[in-house]
PDB file of C-alpha atoms in Angstrom:
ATOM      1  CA  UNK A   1     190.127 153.227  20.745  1.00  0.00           C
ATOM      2  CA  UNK A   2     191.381 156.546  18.960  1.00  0.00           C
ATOM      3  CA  UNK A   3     194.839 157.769  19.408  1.00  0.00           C
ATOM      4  CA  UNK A   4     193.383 161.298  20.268  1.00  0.00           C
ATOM      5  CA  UNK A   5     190.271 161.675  21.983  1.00  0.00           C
ATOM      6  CA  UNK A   6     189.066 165.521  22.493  1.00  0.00           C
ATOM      7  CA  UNK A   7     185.827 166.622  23.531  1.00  0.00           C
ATOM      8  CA  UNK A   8     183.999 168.019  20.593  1.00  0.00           C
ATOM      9  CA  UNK A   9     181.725 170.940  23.034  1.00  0.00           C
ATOM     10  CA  UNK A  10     180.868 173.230  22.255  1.00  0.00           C
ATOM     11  CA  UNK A  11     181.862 175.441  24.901  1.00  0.00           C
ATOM     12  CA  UNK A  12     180.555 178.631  25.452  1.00  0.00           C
ATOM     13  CA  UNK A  13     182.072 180.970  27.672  1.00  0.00           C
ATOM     14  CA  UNK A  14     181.669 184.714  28.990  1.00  0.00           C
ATOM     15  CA  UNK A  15     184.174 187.205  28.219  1.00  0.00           C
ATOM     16  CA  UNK A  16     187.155 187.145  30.858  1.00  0.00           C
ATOM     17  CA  UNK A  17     186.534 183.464  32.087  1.00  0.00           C
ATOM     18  CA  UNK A  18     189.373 181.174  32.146  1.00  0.00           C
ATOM     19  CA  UNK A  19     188.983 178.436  29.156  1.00  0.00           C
ATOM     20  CA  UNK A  20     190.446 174.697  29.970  1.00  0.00           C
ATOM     21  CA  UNK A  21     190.259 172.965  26.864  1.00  0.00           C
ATOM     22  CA  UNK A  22     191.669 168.984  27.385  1.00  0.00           C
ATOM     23  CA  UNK A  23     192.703 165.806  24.907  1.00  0.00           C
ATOM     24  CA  UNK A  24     193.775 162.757  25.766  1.00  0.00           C
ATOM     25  CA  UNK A  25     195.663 160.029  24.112  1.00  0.00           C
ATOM     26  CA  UNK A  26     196.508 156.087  24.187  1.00  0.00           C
ATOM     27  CA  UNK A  27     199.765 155.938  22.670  1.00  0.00           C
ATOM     28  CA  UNK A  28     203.052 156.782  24.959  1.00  0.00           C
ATOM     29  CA  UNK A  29     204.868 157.024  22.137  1.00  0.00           C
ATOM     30  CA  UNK A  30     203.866 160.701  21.081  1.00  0.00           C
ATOM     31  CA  UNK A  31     206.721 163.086  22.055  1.00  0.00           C
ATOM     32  CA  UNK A  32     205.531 166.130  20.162  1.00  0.00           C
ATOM     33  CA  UNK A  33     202.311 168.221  21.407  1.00  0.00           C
ATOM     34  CA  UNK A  34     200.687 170.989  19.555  1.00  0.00           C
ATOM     35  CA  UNK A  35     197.583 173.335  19.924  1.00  0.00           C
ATOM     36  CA  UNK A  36     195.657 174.452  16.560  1.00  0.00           C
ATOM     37  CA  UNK A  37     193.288 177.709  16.683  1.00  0.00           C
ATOM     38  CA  UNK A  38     190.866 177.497  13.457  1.00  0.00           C
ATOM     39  CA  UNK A  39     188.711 179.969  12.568  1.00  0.00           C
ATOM     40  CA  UNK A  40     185.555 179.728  10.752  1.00  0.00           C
ATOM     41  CA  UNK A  41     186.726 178.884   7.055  1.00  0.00           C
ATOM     42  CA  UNK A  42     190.346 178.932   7.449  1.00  0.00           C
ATOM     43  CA  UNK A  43     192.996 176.848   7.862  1.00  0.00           C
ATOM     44  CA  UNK A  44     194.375 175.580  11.355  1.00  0.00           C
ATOM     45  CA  UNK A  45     196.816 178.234  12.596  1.00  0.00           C
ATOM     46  CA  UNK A  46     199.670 176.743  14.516  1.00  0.00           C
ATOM     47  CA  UNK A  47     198.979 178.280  18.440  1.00  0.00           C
ATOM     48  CA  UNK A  48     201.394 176.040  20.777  1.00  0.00           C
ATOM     49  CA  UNK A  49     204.011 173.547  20.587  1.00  0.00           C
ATOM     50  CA  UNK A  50     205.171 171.579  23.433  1.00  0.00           C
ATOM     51  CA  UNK A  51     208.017 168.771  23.459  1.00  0.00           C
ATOM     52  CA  UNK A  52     207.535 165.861  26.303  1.00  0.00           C
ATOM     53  CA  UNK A  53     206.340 167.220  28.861  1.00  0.00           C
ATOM     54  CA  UNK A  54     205.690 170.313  31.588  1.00  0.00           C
ATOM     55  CA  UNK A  55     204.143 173.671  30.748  1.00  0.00           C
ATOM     56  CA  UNK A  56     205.117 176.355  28.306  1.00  0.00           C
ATOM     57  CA  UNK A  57     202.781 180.119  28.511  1.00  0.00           C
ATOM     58  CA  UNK A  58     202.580 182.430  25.376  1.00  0.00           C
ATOM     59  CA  UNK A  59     200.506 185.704  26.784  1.00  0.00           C
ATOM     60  CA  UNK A  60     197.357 184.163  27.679  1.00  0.00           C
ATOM     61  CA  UNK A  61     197.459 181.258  26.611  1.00  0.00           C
ATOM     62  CA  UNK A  62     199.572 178.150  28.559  1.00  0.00           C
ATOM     63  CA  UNK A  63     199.713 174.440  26.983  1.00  0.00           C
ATOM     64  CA  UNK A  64     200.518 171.424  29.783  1.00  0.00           C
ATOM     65  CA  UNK A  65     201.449 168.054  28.786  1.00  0.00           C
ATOM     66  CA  UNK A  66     200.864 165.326  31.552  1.00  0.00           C
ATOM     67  CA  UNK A  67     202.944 162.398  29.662  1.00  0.00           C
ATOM     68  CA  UNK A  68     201.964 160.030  32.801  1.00  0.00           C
ATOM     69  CA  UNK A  69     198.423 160.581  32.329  1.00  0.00           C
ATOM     70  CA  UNK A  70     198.489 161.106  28.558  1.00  0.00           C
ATOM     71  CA  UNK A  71     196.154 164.066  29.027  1.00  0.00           C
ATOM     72  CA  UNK A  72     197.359 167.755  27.352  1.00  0.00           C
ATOM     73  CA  UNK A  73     195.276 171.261  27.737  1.00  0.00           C
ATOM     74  CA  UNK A  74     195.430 174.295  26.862  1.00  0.00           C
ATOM     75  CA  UNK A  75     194.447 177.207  29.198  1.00  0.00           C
ATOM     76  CA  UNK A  76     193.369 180.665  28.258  1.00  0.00           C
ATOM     77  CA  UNK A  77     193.120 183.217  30.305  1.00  0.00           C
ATOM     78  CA  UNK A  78     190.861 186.595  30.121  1.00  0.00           C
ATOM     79  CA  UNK A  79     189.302 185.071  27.359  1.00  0.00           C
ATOM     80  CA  UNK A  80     188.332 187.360  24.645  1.00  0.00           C
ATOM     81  CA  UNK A  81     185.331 187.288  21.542  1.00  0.00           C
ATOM     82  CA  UNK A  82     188.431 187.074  19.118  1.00  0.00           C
ATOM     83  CA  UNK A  83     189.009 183.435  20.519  1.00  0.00           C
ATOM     84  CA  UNK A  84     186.325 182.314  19.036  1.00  0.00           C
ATOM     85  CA  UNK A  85     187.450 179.127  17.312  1.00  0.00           C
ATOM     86  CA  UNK A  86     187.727 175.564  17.040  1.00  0.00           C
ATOM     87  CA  UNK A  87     190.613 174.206  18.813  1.00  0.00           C
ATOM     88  CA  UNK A  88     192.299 171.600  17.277  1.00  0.00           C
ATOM     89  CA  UNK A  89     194.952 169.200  19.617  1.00  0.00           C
ATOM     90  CA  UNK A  90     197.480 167.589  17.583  1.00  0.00           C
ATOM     91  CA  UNK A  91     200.544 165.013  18.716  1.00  0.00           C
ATOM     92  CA  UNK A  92     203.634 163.242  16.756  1.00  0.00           C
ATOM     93  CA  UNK A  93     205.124 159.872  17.625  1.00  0.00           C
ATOM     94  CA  UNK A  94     207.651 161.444  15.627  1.00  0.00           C
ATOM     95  CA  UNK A  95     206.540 159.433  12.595  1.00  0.00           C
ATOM     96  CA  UNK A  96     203.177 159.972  12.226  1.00  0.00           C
ATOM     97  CA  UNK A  97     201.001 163.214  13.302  1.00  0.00           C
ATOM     98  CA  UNK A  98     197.426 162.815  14.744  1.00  0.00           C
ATOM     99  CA  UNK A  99     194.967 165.577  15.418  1.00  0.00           C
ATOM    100  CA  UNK A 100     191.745 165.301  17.618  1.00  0.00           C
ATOM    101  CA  UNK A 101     188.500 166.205  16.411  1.00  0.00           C
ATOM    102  CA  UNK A 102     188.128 170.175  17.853  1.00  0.00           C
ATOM    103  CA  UNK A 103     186.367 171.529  20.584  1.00  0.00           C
ATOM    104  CA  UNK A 104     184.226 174.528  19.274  1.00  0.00           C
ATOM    105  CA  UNK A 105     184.902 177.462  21.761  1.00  0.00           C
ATOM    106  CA  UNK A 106     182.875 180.759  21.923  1.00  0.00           C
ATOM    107  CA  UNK A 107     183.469 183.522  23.658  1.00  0.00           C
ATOM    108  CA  UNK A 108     180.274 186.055  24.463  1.00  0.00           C
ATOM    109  CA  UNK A 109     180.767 189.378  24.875  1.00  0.00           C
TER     110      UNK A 109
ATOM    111  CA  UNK B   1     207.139 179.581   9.657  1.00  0.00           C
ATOM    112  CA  UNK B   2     205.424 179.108   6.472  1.00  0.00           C
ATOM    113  CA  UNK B   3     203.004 180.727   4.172  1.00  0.00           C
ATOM    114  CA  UNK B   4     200.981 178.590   2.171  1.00  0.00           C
ATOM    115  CA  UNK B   5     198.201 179.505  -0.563  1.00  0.00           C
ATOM    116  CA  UNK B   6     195.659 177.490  -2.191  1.00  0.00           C
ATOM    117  CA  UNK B   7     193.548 177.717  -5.143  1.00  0.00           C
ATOM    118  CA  UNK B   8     190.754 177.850  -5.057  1.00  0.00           C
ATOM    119  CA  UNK B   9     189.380 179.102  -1.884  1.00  0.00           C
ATOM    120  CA  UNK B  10     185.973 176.900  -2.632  1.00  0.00           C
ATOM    121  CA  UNK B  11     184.166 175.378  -5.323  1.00  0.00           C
ATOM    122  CA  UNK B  12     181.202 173.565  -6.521  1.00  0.00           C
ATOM    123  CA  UNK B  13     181.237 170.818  -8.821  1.00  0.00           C
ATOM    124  CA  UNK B  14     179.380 168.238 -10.544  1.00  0.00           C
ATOM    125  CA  UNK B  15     178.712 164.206  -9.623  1.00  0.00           C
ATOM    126  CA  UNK B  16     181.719 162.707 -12.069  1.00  0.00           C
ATOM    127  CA  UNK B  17     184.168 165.493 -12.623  1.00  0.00           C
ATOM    128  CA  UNK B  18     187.688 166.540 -11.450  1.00  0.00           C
ATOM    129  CA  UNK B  19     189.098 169.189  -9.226  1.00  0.00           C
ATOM    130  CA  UNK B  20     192.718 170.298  -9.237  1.00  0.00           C
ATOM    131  CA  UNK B  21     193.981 172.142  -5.894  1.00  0.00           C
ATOM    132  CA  UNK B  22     196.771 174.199  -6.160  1.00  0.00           C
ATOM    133  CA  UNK B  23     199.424 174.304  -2.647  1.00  0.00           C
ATOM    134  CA  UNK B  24     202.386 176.995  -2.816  1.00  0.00           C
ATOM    135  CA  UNK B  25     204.716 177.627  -0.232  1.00  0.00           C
ATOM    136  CA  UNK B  26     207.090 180.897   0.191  1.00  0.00           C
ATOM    137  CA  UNK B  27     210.046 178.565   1.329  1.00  0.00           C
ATOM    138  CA  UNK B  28     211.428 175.367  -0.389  1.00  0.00           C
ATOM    139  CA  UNK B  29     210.557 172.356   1.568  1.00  0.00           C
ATOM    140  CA  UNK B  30     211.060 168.888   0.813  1.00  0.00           C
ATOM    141  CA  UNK B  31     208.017 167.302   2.245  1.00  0.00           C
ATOM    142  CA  UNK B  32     204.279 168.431   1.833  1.00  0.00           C
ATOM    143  CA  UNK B  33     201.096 166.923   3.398  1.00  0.00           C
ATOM    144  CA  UNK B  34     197.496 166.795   1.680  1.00  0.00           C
ATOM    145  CA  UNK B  35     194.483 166.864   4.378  1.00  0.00           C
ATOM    146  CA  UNK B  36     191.092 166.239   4.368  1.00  0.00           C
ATOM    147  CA  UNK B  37     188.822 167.613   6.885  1.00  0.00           C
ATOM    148  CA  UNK B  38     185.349 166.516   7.227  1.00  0.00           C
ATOM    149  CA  UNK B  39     182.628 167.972   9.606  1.00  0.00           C
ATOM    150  CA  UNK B  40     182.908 167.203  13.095  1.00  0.00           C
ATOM    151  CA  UNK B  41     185.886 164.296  12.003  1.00  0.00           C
ATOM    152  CA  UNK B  42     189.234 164.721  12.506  1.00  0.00           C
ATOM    153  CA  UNK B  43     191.985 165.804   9.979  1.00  0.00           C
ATOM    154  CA  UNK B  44     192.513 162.808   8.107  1.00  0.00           C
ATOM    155  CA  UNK B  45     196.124 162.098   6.010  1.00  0.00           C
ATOM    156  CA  UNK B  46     195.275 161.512   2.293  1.00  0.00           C
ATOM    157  CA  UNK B  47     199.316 161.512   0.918  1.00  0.00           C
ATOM    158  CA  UNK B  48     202.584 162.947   1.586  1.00  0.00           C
ATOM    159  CA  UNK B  49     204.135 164.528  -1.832  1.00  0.00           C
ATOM    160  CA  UNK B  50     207.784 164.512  -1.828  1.00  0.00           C
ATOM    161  CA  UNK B  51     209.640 166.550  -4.492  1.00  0.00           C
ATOM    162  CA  UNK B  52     210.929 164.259  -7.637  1.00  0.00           C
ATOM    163  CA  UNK B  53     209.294 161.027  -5.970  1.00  0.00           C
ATOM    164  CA  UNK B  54     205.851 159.586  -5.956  1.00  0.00           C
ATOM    165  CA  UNK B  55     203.254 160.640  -3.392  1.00  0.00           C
ATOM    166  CA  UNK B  56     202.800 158.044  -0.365  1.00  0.00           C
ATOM    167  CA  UNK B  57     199.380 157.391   0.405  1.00  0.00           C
ATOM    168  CA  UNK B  58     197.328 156.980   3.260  1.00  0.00           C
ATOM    169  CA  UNK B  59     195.450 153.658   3.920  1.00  0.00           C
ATOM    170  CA  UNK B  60     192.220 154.436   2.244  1.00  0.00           C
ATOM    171  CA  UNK B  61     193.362 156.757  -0.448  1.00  0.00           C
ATOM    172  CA  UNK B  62     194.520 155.767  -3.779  1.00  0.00           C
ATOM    173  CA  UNK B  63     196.376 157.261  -6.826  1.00  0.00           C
ATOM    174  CA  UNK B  64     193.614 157.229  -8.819  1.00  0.00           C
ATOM    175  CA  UNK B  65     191.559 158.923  -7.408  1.00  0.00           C
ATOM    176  CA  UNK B  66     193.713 161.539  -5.577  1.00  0.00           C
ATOM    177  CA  UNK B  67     196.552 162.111  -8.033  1.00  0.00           C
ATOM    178  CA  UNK B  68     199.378 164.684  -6.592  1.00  0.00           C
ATOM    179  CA  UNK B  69     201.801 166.239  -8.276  1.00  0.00           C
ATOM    180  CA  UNK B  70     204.855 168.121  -7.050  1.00  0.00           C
ATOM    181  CA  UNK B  71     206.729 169.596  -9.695  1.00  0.00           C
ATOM    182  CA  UNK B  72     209.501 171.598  -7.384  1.00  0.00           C
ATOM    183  CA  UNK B  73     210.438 172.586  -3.691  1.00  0.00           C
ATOM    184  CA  UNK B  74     207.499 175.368  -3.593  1.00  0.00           C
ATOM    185  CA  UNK B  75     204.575 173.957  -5.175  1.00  0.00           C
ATOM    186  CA  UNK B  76     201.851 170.681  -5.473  1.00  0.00           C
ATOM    187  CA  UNK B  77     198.466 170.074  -6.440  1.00  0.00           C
ATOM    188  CA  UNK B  78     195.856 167.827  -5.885  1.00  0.00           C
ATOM    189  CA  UNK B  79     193.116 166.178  -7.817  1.00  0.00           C
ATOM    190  CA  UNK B  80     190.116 165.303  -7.231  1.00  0.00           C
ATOM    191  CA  UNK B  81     188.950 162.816  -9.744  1.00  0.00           C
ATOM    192  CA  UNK B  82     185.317 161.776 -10.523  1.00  0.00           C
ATOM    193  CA  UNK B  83     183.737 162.892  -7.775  1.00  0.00           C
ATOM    194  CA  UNK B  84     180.725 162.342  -5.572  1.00  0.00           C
ATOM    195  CA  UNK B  85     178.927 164.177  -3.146  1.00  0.00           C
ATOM    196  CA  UNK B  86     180.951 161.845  -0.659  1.00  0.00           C
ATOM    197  CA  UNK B  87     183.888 164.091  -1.213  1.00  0.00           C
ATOM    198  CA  UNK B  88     182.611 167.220  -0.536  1.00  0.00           C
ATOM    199  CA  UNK B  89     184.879 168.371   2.148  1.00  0.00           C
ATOM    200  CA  UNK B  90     188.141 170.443   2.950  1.00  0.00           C
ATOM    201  CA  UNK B  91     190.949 169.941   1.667  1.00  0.00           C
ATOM    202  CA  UNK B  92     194.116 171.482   3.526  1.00  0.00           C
ATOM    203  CA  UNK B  93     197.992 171.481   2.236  1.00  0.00           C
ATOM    204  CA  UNK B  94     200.442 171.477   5.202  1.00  0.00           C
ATOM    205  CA  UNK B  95     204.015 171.564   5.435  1.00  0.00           C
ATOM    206  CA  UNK B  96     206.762 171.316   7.705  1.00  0.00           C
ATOM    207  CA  UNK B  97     209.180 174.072   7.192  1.00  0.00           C
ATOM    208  CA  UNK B  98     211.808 172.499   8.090  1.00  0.00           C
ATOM    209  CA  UNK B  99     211.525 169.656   6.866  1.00  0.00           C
ATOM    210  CA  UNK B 100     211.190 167.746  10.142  1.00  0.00           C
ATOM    211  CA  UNK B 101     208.416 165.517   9.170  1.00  0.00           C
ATOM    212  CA  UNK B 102     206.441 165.469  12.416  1.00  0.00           C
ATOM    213  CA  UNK B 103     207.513 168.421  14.408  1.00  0.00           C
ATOM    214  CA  UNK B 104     205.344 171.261  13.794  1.00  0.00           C
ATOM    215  CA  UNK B 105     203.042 171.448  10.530  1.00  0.00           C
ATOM    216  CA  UNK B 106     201.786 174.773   9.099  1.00  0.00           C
ATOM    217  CA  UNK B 107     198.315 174.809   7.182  1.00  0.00           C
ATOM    218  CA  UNK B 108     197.167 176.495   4.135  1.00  0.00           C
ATOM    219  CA  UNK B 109     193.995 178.220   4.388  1.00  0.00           C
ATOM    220  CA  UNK B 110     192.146 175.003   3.062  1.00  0.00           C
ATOM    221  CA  UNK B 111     189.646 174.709  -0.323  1.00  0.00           C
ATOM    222  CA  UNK B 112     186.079 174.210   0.358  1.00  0.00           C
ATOM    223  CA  UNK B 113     184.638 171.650  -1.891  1.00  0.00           C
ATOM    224  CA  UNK B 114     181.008 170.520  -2.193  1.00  0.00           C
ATOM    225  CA  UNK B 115     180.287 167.978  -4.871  1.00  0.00           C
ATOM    226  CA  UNK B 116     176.443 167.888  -5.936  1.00  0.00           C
TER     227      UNK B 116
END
């Protein structure tokens, strides 16, 4: 079993919908949850950071960690074409970092 | 935050040659992280280069064929050595600014590498 599962899509949305994008992980251990936004031929850009659990919003975007269920998403709201991406979910025992695969989101005008 | 650079952005190479991949960072950190991302894989951990120690590496990765250097608190490169088409991927520095080891990790903006 992987540490990090995520689901790889892609998801295609309509401008203005409400995006749920989930992981979910094995190891209770992980303290430290994190959101990556890649664009095409970039580097992963650092979007949310979350430590143990409960919500935290930035604009229109909110991360929740669910440490009992092991399952973390990321919400956007009024979803734009500029979100675009492949979101990257990424946790830390402290010790060790593990990222999941990417969902590839896009976003259509 | 950090910003990182690489060099190059991309580049295509030969079966049996070497690449060197240069990381800088605008802030002195202790600890950086060499990536590999493959299509549709996760990011995978090749080494951690520590300044004025050797690199650790991931199960999987050796020396040899991924040598790292890291000369001071800004800067590292990796190599890749004789190379394959197998190692056509990108290759991402990261580092945590400060110096946390597993709390947050910022990314450089990757080299794309395709070996024929």
């Amino acid at each position: 079993q992987k540490e990090v599962e995520q689901d790889p899509g892609p998801l295609s949305v309509p401008e203005g919908a409400i995006v749920s994008l989930n992981c979910t992980y094995s190891n209770s251990a992980f303290q430290y949850f994190m959101w990556y936004r890649q664009y095409s031929r970039k580097g992963p850009e650092l979007l949310m950071y979350t430590y143990s659990s409960g919500n935290k919003e930035d604009g229109r975007f909110t991360a929740q960690v669910d440490k009992s269920s092991k399952y973390i998403s990321l919400f956007i709201r009024d979803s734009q074409p500029s979100d675009s991406a492949t979101y990257l979910c990424a946790m830390s025992t402290g010790n060790q970092f593990y990222f999941g695969t990417g969902t590839s989101l896009t976003v259509i005008p | 935050s950090a910003v990182i650079s690489q060099k190059p952005s991309r580049d295509i190479c030969q079966r049996g040659t070497s690449l060197t991949i240069q990381c800088q960072v605008d802030s002195q950190v202790t600890m950086m992280f060499w990536y590999r991302q493959q299509p549709g894989q996760s990011l995978t951990l090749i080494a951690t280069a520590n300044q004025g120690s050797e690199a650790t590496y991931e199960s999987g990765f050796v020396i040899d064929k991924f040598p790292i250097s890291r000369p001071n608190l800004t800067f590292s490169t990796l190599t890749v050595s004789n190379m394959s088409p197998e190692d056509s991927s990108i290759y991402l520095c990261s580092v945590d600014p400060l110096d946390r080891i597993t709390d947050t990790q910022y990314f450089g903006p990757g080299t794309r590498l395709t070996v024929l």
